[in-house]
PDB file of C-alpha atoms in Angstrom:
ATOM      1  CA  MET A   1     -76.731 -83.268   6.973  1.00 46.00           C
ATOM      2  CA  LEU A   2     -79.083 -85.706   6.232  1.00 48.00           C
ATOM      3  CA  SER A   3     -80.671 -86.626   2.991  1.00 60.00           C
ATOM      4  CA  SER A   4     -82.702 -83.715   1.712  1.00 68.00           C
ATOM      5  CA  PRO A   5     -86.114 -84.937  -0.665  1.00 82.00           C
ATOM      6  CA  PHE A   6     -84.287 -82.557  -2.956  1.00 89.00           C
ATOM      7  CA  GLY A   7     -81.843 -82.906  -5.095  1.00 87.00           C
ATOM      8  CA  SER A   8     -79.006 -79.509  -4.449  1.00 94.00           C
ATOM      9  CA  THR A   9     -79.765 -76.862  -2.154  1.00 95.00           C
ATOM     10  CA  ALA A  10     -80.324 -75.084  -5.317  1.00 97.00           C
ATOM     11  CA  ALA A  11     -83.140 -76.746  -5.708  1.00 96.00           C
ATOM     12  CA  ALA A  12     -84.883 -76.521  -2.260  1.00 97.00           C
ATOM     13  CA  VAL A  13     -84.079 -73.134  -1.617  1.00 98.00           C
ATOM     14  CA  ARG A  14     -86.268 -72.486  -5.098  1.00 98.00           C
ATOM     15  CA  ALA A  15     -88.588 -74.907  -3.723  1.00 98.00           C
ATOM     16  CA  TRP A  16     -88.859 -72.548  -0.708  1.00 98.00           C
ATOM     17  CA  VAL A  17     -89.055 -69.578  -2.466  1.00 98.00           C
ATOM     18  CA  GLU A  18     -91.763 -70.488  -4.582  1.00 98.00           C
ATOM     19  CA  GLY A  19     -93.676 -71.089  -1.561  1.00 98.00           C
ATOM     20  CA  TRP A  20     -92.878 -68.493   0.763  1.00 98.00           C
ATOM     21  CA  VAL A  21     -94.061 -65.584  -2.165  1.00 98.00           C
ATOM     22  CA  VAL A  22     -97.157 -67.621  -1.996  1.00 98.00           C
ATOM     23  CA  SER A  23     -96.828 -67.386   2.080  1.00 98.00           C
ATOM     24  CA  ARG A  24     -96.428 -63.604   2.091  1.00 98.00           C
ATOM     25  CA  GLY A  25     -98.261 -62.175  -0.652  1.00 97.00           C
ATOM     26  CA  ALA A  26     -95.138 -61.475  -2.637  1.00 98.00           C
ATOM     27  CA  SER A  27     -94.015 -60.968  -5.879  1.00 98.00           C
ATOM     28  CA  ASP A  28     -93.196 -63.425  -8.247  1.00 98.00           C
ATOM     29  CA  PRO A  29     -89.697 -64.596  -8.029  1.00 98.00           C
ATOM     30  CA  VAL A  30     -87.277 -62.747 -10.234  1.00 98.00           C
ATOM     31  CA  PRO A  31     -84.500 -65.166 -11.784  1.00 98.00           C
ATOM     32  CA  GLN A  32     -81.250 -63.464 -11.514  1.00 98.00           C
ATOM     33  CA  PRO A  33     -77.356 -65.351 -12.995  1.00 97.00           C
ATOM     34  CA  TRP A  34     -76.931 -65.965  -8.825  1.00 97.00           C
ATOM     35  CA  GLY A  35     -80.591 -66.777  -7.397  1.00 98.00           C
ATOM     36  CA  LEU A  36     -83.548 -64.724  -6.988  1.00 98.00           C
ATOM     37  CA  THR A  37     -84.887 -61.400  -6.454  1.00 98.00           C
ATOM     38  CA  VAL A  38     -88.158 -60.929  -4.631  1.00 98.00           C
ATOM     39  CA  ASP A  39     -90.201 -57.581  -4.010  1.00 98.00           C
ATOM     40  CA  VAL A  40     -91.700 -58.156  -0.099  1.00 98.00           C
ATOM     41  CA  GLY A  41     -92.753 -54.345  -0.058  1.00 97.00           C
ATOM     42  CA  LEU A  42     -92.884 -53.841   3.818  1.00 96.00           C
ATOM     43  CA  PRO A  43     -90.604 -50.515   5.717  1.00 96.00           C
ATOM     44  CA  HIS A  44     -88.231 -52.632   6.753  1.00 94.00           C
ATOM     45  CA  HIS A  45     -88.134 -55.196   4.022  1.00 97.00           C
ATOM     46  CA  ALA A  46     -88.718 -54.137   0.554  1.00 98.00           C
ATOM     47  CA  THR A  47     -86.456 -56.664  -0.857  1.00 98.00           C
ATOM     48  CA  ARG A  48     -85.092 -59.761  -0.267  1.00 98.00           C
ATOM     49  CA  HIS A  49     -82.298 -61.537  -2.965  1.00 98.00           C
ATOM     50  CA  VAL A  50     -81.983 -65.294  -2.506  1.00 98.00           C
ATOM     51  CA  MET A  51     -78.868 -66.095  -3.564  1.00 98.00           C
ATOM     52  CA  THR A  52     -78.655 -70.171  -4.416  1.00 96.00           C
ATOM     53  CA  ASP A  53     -75.243 -70.387  -6.350  1.00 90.00           C
ATOM     54  CA  ALA A  54     -72.939 -67.476  -3.440  1.00 95.00           C
ATOM     55  CA  ASP A  55     -69.154 -67.736  -3.119  1.00 97.00           C
ATOM     56  CA  GLU A  56     -66.914 -64.426  -1.939  1.00 98.00           C
ATOM     57  CA  ALA A  57     -66.800 -62.635  -5.124  1.00 98.00           C
ATOM     58  CA  THR A  58     -70.604 -62.486  -5.346  1.00 98.00           C
ATOM     59  CA  VAL A  59     -71.847 -62.040  -1.827  1.00 98.00           C
ATOM     60  CA  ARG A  60     -69.286 -58.614  -1.457  1.00 98.00           C
ATOM     61  CA  LYS A  61     -70.530 -57.585  -4.988  1.00 98.00           C
ATOM     62  CA  LEU A  62     -74.184 -58.804  -4.464  1.00 98.00           C
ATOM     63  CA  ALA A  63     -73.393 -56.716  -0.754  1.00 98.00           C
ATOM     64  CA  GLU A  64     -72.096 -53.839  -2.567  1.00 98.00           C
ATOM     65  CA  ALA A  65     -74.995 -53.153  -5.537  1.00 98.00           C
ATOM     66  CA  TYR A  66     -78.075 -53.627  -2.694  1.00 98.00           C
ATOM     67  CA  ALA A  67     -76.557 -51.439  -0.049  1.00 97.00           C
ATOM     68  CA  ALA A  68     -80.148 -50.214   0.840  1.00 97.00           C
ATOM     69  CA  PRO A  69     -82.726 -50.126   3.616  1.00 96.00           C
ATOM     70  CA  ALA A  70     -84.421 -52.682   4.072  1.00 97.00           C
ATOM     71  CA  VAL A  71     -82.828 -54.931   1.473  1.00 98.00           C
ATOM     72  CA  ALA A  72     -82.642 -58.599   2.505  1.00 98.00           C
ATOM     73  CA  LEU A  73     -79.883 -60.971   1.418  1.00 98.00           C
ATOM     74  CA  LYS A  74     -80.250 -64.631   1.511  1.00 98.00           C
ATOM     75  CA  ILE A  75     -77.098 -67.310   1.723  1.00 98.00           C
ATOM     76  CA  PHE A  76     -76.919 -70.743   2.237  1.00 98.00           C
ATOM     77  CA  LEU A  77     -73.775 -71.106   3.524  1.00 96.00           C
ATOM     78  CA  PRO A  78     -72.261 -71.047   7.309  1.00 95.00           C
ATOM     79  CA  PRO A  79     -72.522 -67.986   9.577  1.00 94.00           C
ATOM     80  CA  GLU A  80     -68.799 -68.200  10.123  1.00 94.00           C
ATOM     81  CA  THR A  81     -67.852 -68.054   5.971  1.00 96.00           C
ATOM     82  CA  VAL A  82     -70.281 -65.500   5.029  1.00 97.00           C
ATOM     83  CA  ALA A  83     -69.349 -63.229   8.162  1.00 95.00           C
ATOM     84  CA  PRO A  84     -65.913 -61.712   7.013  1.00 97.00           C
ATOM     85  CA  TRP A  85     -67.136 -60.691   3.389  1.00 97.00           C
ATOM     86  CA  LEU A  86     -70.048 -58.435   4.758  1.00 97.00           C
ATOM     87  CA  GLY A  87     -69.218 -54.922   6.219  1.00 95.00           C
ATOM     88  CA  PRO A  88     -71.393 -53.761   9.956  1.00 96.00           C
ATOM     89  CA  GLU A  89     -74.138 -52.281   8.318  1.00 97.00           C
ATOM     90  CA  TRP A  90     -75.489 -55.917   6.880  1.00 97.00           C
ATOM     91  CA  VAL A  91     -77.188 -56.652  10.059  1.00 96.00           C
ATOM     92  CA  SER A  92     -77.520 -60.704  10.763  1.00 94.00           C
ATOM     93  CA  ASP A  93     -80.835 -62.050  12.383  1.00 91.00           C
ATOM     94  CA  GLY A  94     -79.378 -64.922  14.135  1.00 90.00           C
ATOM     95  CA  PRO A  95     -78.586 -68.585  12.838  1.00 93.00           C
ATOM     96  CA  GLY A  96     -80.607 -70.196  10.997  1.00 97.00           C
ATOM     97  CA  TRP A  97     -81.222 -73.453   8.945  1.00 97.00           C
ATOM     98  CA  LEU A  98     -82.925 -74.868   5.383  1.00 98.00           C
ATOM     99  CA  MET A  99     -85.248 -77.851   6.670  1.00 97.00           C
ATOM    100  CA  THR A 100     -86.897 -80.182   5.093  1.00 97.00           C
ATOM    101  CA  THR A 101     -89.483 -82.847   5.686  1.00 97.00           C
ATOM    102  CA  PRO A 102     -91.272 -85.791   4.566  1.00 96.00           C
ATOM    103  CA  LEU A 103     -94.727 -85.600   4.597  1.00 96.00           C
ATOM    104  CA  ARG A 104     -97.216 -87.875   6.247  1.00 93.00           C
ATOM    105  CA  PRO A 105    -100.587 -87.633   7.882  1.00 89.00           C
ATOM    106  CA  TRP A 106     -99.868 -87.207  11.319  1.00 80.00           C
ATOM    107  CA  PRO A 107    -101.608 -88.017  14.617  1.00 78.00           C
ATOM    108  CA  GLY A 108    -102.709 -85.666  17.088  1.00 67.00           C
ATOM    109  CA  ALA A 109    -103.230 -82.633  14.855  1.00 70.00           C
ATOM    110  CA  ALA A 110    -105.824 -80.510  15.997  1.00 67.00           C
ATOM    111  CA  ALA A 111    -109.884 -80.056  14.067  1.00 67.00           C
ATOM    112  CA  PRO A 112    -111.248 -76.825  13.738  1.00 64.00           C
ATOM    113  CA  GLY A 113    -112.281 -76.050  17.863  1.00 66.00           C
ATOM    114  CA  ASP A 114    -110.510 -78.800  19.329  1.00 72.00           C
ATOM    115  CA  GLY A 115    -107.274 -78.074  21.421  1.00 76.00           C
ATOM    116  CA  PRO A 116    -105.326 -78.242  24.459  1.00 85.00           C
ATOM    117  CA  GLU A 117    -108.139 -77.910  27.534  1.00 86.00           C
ATOM    118  CA  GLY A 118    -108.995 -74.538  27.733  1.00 91.00           C
ATOM    119  CA  TYR A 119    -107.165 -73.655  23.644  1.00 95.00           C
ATOM    120  CA  THR A 120    -109.877 -72.682  20.707  1.00 94.00           C
ATOM    121  CA  VAL A 121    -107.994 -74.295  17.705  1.00 95.00           C
ATOM    122  CA  LYS A 122    -109.529 -71.958  14.552  1.00 96.00           C
ATOM    123  CA  SER A 123    -108.024 -72.538  10.755  1.00 96.00           C
ATOM    124  CA  TRP A 124    -109.200 -70.758   7.653  1.00 97.00           C
ATOM    125  CA  GLN A 125    -107.618 -70.745   3.854  1.00 97.00           C
ATOM    126  CA  ARG A 126    -107.020 -67.704   1.807  1.00 96.00           C
ATOM    127  CA  GLY A 127    -105.253 -67.494  -1.434  1.00 94.00           C
ATOM    128  CA  GLY A 128    -103.376 -71.243  -1.051  1.00 94.00           C
ATOM    129  CA  VAL A 129    -102.724 -70.608   2.032  1.00 98.00           C
ATOM    130  CA  THR A 130    -103.857 -71.990   4.839  1.00 98.00           C
ATOM    131  CA  ARG A 131    -103.487 -70.578   8.096  1.00 98.00           C
ATOM    132  CA  LEU A 132    -103.741 -71.319  11.967  1.00 97.00           C
ATOM    133  CA  LEU A 133    -104.767 -69.849  15.038  1.00 97.00           C
ATOM    134  CA  VAL A 134    -104.219 -70.722  18.621  1.00 97.00           C
ATOM    135  CA  THR A 135    -106.171 -68.468  21.162  1.00 96.00           C
ATOM    136  CA  ALA A 136    -106.294 -69.133  24.971  1.00 96.00           C
ATOM    137  CA  PRO A 137    -108.512 -69.806  26.967  1.00 95.00           C
ATOM    138  CA  ASP A 138    -109.514 -65.454  28.156  1.00 96.00           C
ATOM    139  CA  GLY A 139    -109.772 -65.294  23.816  1.00 96.00           C
ATOM    140  CA  GLY A 140    -105.862 -63.685  23.299  1.00 97.00           C
ATOM    141  CA  PHE A 141    -103.006 -65.358  21.298  1.00 98.00           C
ATOM    142  CA  ALA A 142    -101.559 -68.094  21.932  1.00 98.00           C
ATOM    143  CA  ALA A 143     -99.714 -69.408  18.970  1.00 98.00           C
ATOM    144  CA  ARG A 144    -100.980 -69.252  15.093  1.00 98.00           C
ATOM    145  CA  GLY A 145     -99.034 -70.700  11.903  1.00 98.00           C
ATOM    146  CA  GLN A 146     -99.464 -70.733   7.942  1.00 98.00           C
ATOM    147  CA  VAL A 147     -98.393 -73.105   4.599  1.00 98.00           C
ATOM    148  CA  ALA A 148     -98.258 -72.695   1.619  1.00 98.00           C
ATOM    149  CA  PRO A 149     -98.595 -75.454  -0.540  1.00 98.00           C
ATOM    150  CA  THR A 150     -96.888 -75.127  -4.569  1.00 97.00           C
ATOM    151  CA  GLY A 151     -97.800 -78.967  -6.100  1.00 95.00           C
ATOM    152  CA  ARG A 152     -94.995 -81.481  -4.184  1.00 96.00           C
ATOM    153  CA  THR A 153     -93.520 -79.107  -1.881  1.00 98.00           C
ATOM    154  CA  ALA A 154     -95.314 -76.657   0.863  1.00 98.00           C
ATOM    155  CA  VAL A 155     -93.672 -74.110   2.801  1.00 98.00           C
ATOM    156  CA  VAL A 156     -94.059 -73.423   7.026  1.00 98.00           C
ATOM    157  CA  ASP A 157     -94.296 -70.269   7.374  1.00 98.00           C
ATOM    158  CA  GLN A 158     -94.789 -67.523  10.718  1.00 98.00           C
ATOM    159  CA  VAL A 159     -95.144 -70.419  13.394  1.00 98.00           C
ATOM    160  CA  GLU A 160     -95.223 -68.642  16.824  1.00 97.00           C
ATOM    161  CA  THR A 161     -96.107 -69.230  20.413  1.00 97.00           C
ATOM    162  CA  ALA A 162     -97.068 -66.815  22.743  1.00 97.00           C
ATOM    163  CA  PRO A 163     -94.218 -67.062  26.005  1.00 96.00           C
ATOM    164  CA  ALA A 164     -96.788 -67.023  28.369  1.00 96.00           C
ATOM    165  CA  HIS A 165     -97.499 -70.234  26.669  1.00 96.00           C
ATOM    166  CA  ARG A 166     -94.858 -71.672  25.480  1.00 94.00           C
ATOM    167  CA  ARG A 167     -93.965 -75.628  26.818  1.00 93.00           C
ATOM    168  CA  LYS A 168     -97.339 -77.177  26.789  1.00 93.00           C
ATOM    169  CA  GLY A 169     -97.896 -78.391  23.307  1.00 93.00           C
ATOM    170  CA  LEU A 170     -99.272 -76.057  20.892  1.00 95.00           C
ATOM    171  CA  GLY A 171     -96.254 -75.426  18.935  1.00 96.00           C
ATOM    172  CA  ALA A 172     -95.918 -79.507  17.606  1.00 94.00           C
ATOM    173  CA  LEU A 173    -100.108 -79.255  17.635  1.00 95.00           C
ATOM    174  CA  VAL A 174     -99.531 -76.639  15.096  1.00 96.00           C
ATOM    175  CA  MET A 175     -96.986 -78.089  12.853  1.00 96.00           C
ATOM    176  CA  ARG A 176     -98.712 -81.290  12.931  1.00 95.00           C
ATOM    177  CA  THR A 177    -101.976 -79.574  11.567  1.00 95.00           C
ATOM    178  CA  LEU A 178    -100.302 -77.489   9.255  1.00 97.00           C
ATOM    179  CA  GLN A 179     -98.319 -80.740   7.911  1.00 96.00           C
ATOM    180  CA  ASN A 180    -101.368 -82.586   7.187  1.00 95.00           C
ATOM    181  CA  ALA A 181    -103.268 -79.533   5.664  1.00 96.00           C
ATOM    182  CA  ALA A 182    -100.540 -79.861   3.023  1.00 97.00           C
ATOM    183  CA  TYR A 183    -100.145 -83.553   2.714  1.00 97.00           C
ATOM    184  CA  GLU A 184    -104.643 -83.879   2.233  1.00 95.00           C
ATOM    185  CA  GLN A 185    -103.492 -81.271  -0.258  1.00 96.00           C
ATOM    186  CA  GLY A 186    -101.445 -83.514  -2.760  1.00 97.00           C
ATOM    187  CA  ALA A 187     -98.262 -82.016  -0.948  1.00 98.00           C
ATOM    188  CA  SER A 188     -95.359 -84.415   0.044  1.00 97.00           C
ATOM    189  CA  VAL A 189     -92.090 -82.492   0.714  1.00 98.00           C
ATOM    190  CA  GLY A 190     -91.703 -79.852   3.918  1.00 98.00           C
ATOM    191  CA  ILE A 191     -89.452 -77.183   4.102  1.00 98.00           C
ATOM    192  CA  LEU A 192     -89.404 -73.756   5.963  1.00 98.00           C
ATOM    193  CA  GLY A 193     -86.251 -71.698   7.657  1.00 98.00           C
ATOM    194  CA  ALA A 194     -86.098 -72.103  10.829  1.00 97.00           C
ATOM    195  CA  THR A 195     -84.580 -70.050  13.496  1.00 96.00           C
ATOM    196  CA  THR A 196     -82.593 -71.265  16.388  1.00 93.00           C
ATOM    197  CA  GLU A 197     -85.522 -71.075  18.808  1.00 92.00           C
ATOM    198  CA  GLY A 198     -87.954 -73.121  16.304  1.00 95.00           C
ATOM    199  CA  ARG A 199     -85.300 -75.444  15.367  1.00 97.00           C
ATOM    200  CA  GLY A 200     -85.557 -78.345  18.369  1.00 96.00           C
ATOM    201  CA  LEU A 201     -89.383 -78.229  17.647  1.00 96.00           C
ATOM    202  CA  TYR A 202     -88.887 -79.385  13.705  1.00 97.00           C
ATOM    203  CA  GLU A 203     -86.274 -81.238  14.418  1.00 97.00           C
ATOM    204  CA  SER A 204     -88.095 -83.567  17.870  1.00 96.00           C
ATOM    205  CA  LEU A 205     -91.252 -83.480  14.250  1.00 95.00           C
ATOM    206  CA  ASN A 206     -88.554 -85.615  12.015  1.00 95.00           C
ATOM    207  CA  TRP A 207     -87.735 -82.264  10.051  1.00 97.00           C
ATOM    208  CA  GLN A 208     -83.598 -82.570   8.419  1.00 96.00           C
ATOM    209  CA  VAL A 209     -81.204 -80.001   7.998  1.00 97.00           C
ATOM    210  CA  HIS A 210     -80.919 -78.738   4.597  1.00 96.00           C
ATOM    211  CA  ALA A 211     -78.406 -75.970   5.061  1.00 97.00           C
ATOM    212  CA  PRO A 212     -77.075 -72.837   7.130  1.00 97.00           C
ATOM    213  CA  LEU A 213     -79.362 -70.049   6.719  1.00 98.00           C
ATOM    214  CA  VAL A 214     -77.772 -66.026   6.833  1.00 97.00           C
ATOM    215  CA  SER A 215     -80.214 -64.275   6.857  1.00 97.00           C
ATOM    216  CA  VAL A 216     -78.379 -60.588   6.621  1.00 97.00           C
ATOM    217  CA  THR A 217     -80.626 -57.079   6.064  1.00 98.00           C
ATOM    218  CA  TYR A 218     -79.026 -53.565   5.359  1.00 98.00           C
ATOM    219  CA  SER A 219     -79.065 -50.922   8.027  1.00 93.00           C
ATOM    220  CA  MET A 220     -78.040 -47.437   7.400  1.00 78.00           C
ATOM    221  CA  PRO A 221     -75.625 -45.695   9.999  1.00 69.00           C
ATOM    222  CA  THR A 222     -77.863 -43.831  12.983  1.00 56.00           C
ATOM    223  CA  ASP A 223     -77.122 -40.432  11.586  1.00 53.00           C
ATOM    224  CA  SER A 224     -77.499 -41.160   7.939  1.00 55.00           C
ATOM    225  CA  ARG A 225     -80.989 -41.995   8.662  1.00 54.00           C
ATOM    226  CA  PRO A 226     -84.061 -40.940   6.544  1.00 55.00           C
ATOM    227  CA  PRO A 227     -87.663 -40.334   9.114  1.00 58.00           C
ATOM    228  CA  SER A 228     -88.995 -43.083   9.291  1.00 53.00           C
ATOM    229  CA  SER A 229     -92.610 -43.356   6.463  1.00 45.00           C
ATOM    230  CA  THR A 230     -95.837 -42.711   7.535  1.00 44.00           C
ATOM    231  CA  ARG A 231     -98.270 -45.199   7.160  1.00 43.00           C
ATOM    232  CA  ALA A 232    -102.119 -43.827   5.702  1.00 47.00           C
ATOM    233  CA  THR A 233    -104.294 -46.710   5.940  1.00 33.00           C
ATOM    234  CA  ARG A 234    -104.422 -49.285   9.680  1.00 41.00           C
ATOM    235  CA  SER A 235    -103.718 -52.338   9.872  1.00 29.00           C
TER     236      SER A 235
END
């Protein structure tokens, strides 16, 4: 792995969590001997326990202590290392990576309303988070992303392109625009959690892998699951 703006994986993870909770409107992180606990408050993602210092004994201990539906563990070790420490009830989201980059002004960012031919770029800020939406020529969803600066660092989050609009440069457009927005707000380092699908895009924009990211969520056996929760308000 290449050099990183952070001196250690623990420092990078703390910066990622600090920005992630702002981006998602989650609870303040609660320090633990092994890392941080964050309440997210969603039916499918109630709480996450993020380990800045993980070994076999710690992972096994947390997997036993926090075995409850919608609870997630985030572990910054190779998947093949972690897999033997967890039972089948802990379901992986697939390979992931913690990635970082120095922030600098990017050419090719979009101004509000300005996008590739036929596309429209919309941007707004709320609660310290800059959100970007790209709509298709018919007005439908094409791509999105958001960034949460927290001082020196900024977390890029929720980057997504609709399947019908991929390979048109929209992901790169979203990333460059979000990076510029964070830079203009004083951030000098970007950090994000990447999926397999996103890693290639980020590497093309000079992001570097800092650490592997294993994300697992507890899933109760089917015959033991309670009824689903009922939504009482509309989204």
